[in-house]
Amino acid sequence: MKNINPLYAFVLWLLIPSIWGQSLESELQSIATNHDMMGMSVVVFCKNGITENIALGTADHTRNIEMTTSSKYRIASVSKTITAIAVMQLVDQNLLNLDEDISNILGFEVKNPHNPDVAITTRMLLSHTSTIIDGSTYSNFLGATVNNNPIPNLSEILAVGGQYYNAGQFNNTLPGTYFNYSNINYVILGTLVEKVSNLRFDVYCRQNIFQVLGIDASFNVNDLDDIDELAVLLTRRQNNGNTN
């Protein structure tokens, strides 16, 4: 039997109840109840616009704030799209060259120790072909950026001699030739945006992307018009056999 793409199966699973005459909202409510979901937002659209805009459940369990069609979410790695837009805006303004060695912009040398003669470029960062990966010290570096004051410079993980540097932060491949998805590529891109624009990354994106598009969004939660519209992050925990 031919394998079925799980995404197609999920879409069909949602559509079949509608074919049977049930509304999408009632079916989603059933799914939410059966799976003990905290909250959800579902938007269905086609070429003529939005056909369904559904909000179910709770945005903030502690304060009993219900989910609405205006509720906002932290969108994790979808933010890489915004980072790429910021980078390409600066490229369009001739402030950033996609093929320039990023060492020239950052002010310290970033080299793959396995291939030190090949420059690592902005284009490679955007396409996850830089050979820079989320190595064994990446989580420690991230923790330090949250807990330390002052926070460590990016050179501490990318430059030889840095507190969090090790050769395992780089693939043993030729930069520009091998795809390896990694978060740190876009951390570096955010820093390049700051270096070139002379603005803090969240400020640049808010002024040049979100405000221009009329979107109430930001990389800084304090910028939101109404903090109560932000859905709270929750983690399911297992305690003494009971799920909380």
Coordinates of N, CA, C and O in Angstrom, one line a residue, residues 41 60 92 113 120 124 127 181 197 206 210 213 244:
S41 N -6.4 28.6 17.4 CA -6.9 29.5 16.4 C -6.8 28.8 15.1 O -5.8 28.3 14.8
D60 N -5.0 32.4 28.4 CA -4.3 32.5 29.7 C -5.1 31.8 30.7 O -6.1 32.2 31.2
D92 N 18.7 45.2 -0.6 CA 18.0 46.1 -1.6 C 18.5 47.5 -1.5 O 18.6 48.2 -2.5
P113 N 36.9 25.7 10.9 CA 38.3 25.2 11.1 C 38.7 24.1 10.2 O 39.9 23.8 10.0
I120 N 32.7 32.5 4.8 CA 31.3 32.3 5.2 C 30.5 33.5 4.9 O 30.9 34.6 5.4
M124 N 25.0 32.2 2.6 CA 25.1 30.8 3.2 C 24.3 30.8 4.5 O 23.6 29.7 4.7
S127 N 20.6 30.4 3.7 CA 20.2 29.1 3.1 C 20.7 27.9 3.9 O 20.6 26.7 3.5
Y181 N 20.2 22.6 8.6 CA 19.3 23.6 9.3 C 19.9 23.8 10.7 O 20.2 22.9 11.5
S197 N 22.4 48.2 10.2 CA 21.4 49.3 10.4 C 21.6 50.2 11.5 O 21.0 51.3 11.6
R206 N 10.4 46.1 13.9 CA 9.2 46.8 14.2 C 9.0 48.0 13.3 O 7.9 48.3 12.8
F210 N 6.9 45.4 10.7 CA 5.6 45.3 11.3 C 4.8 46.6 11.2 O 3.6 46.6 10.8
L213 N 3.6 47.3 7.6 CA 2.5 46.4 7.2 C 1.2 46.6 8.1 O 0.2 45.9 7.8
N244 N -0.8 17.5 34.1 CA -1.3 18.8 34.4 C -0.9 19.8 33.4 O 0.1 19.7 32.7

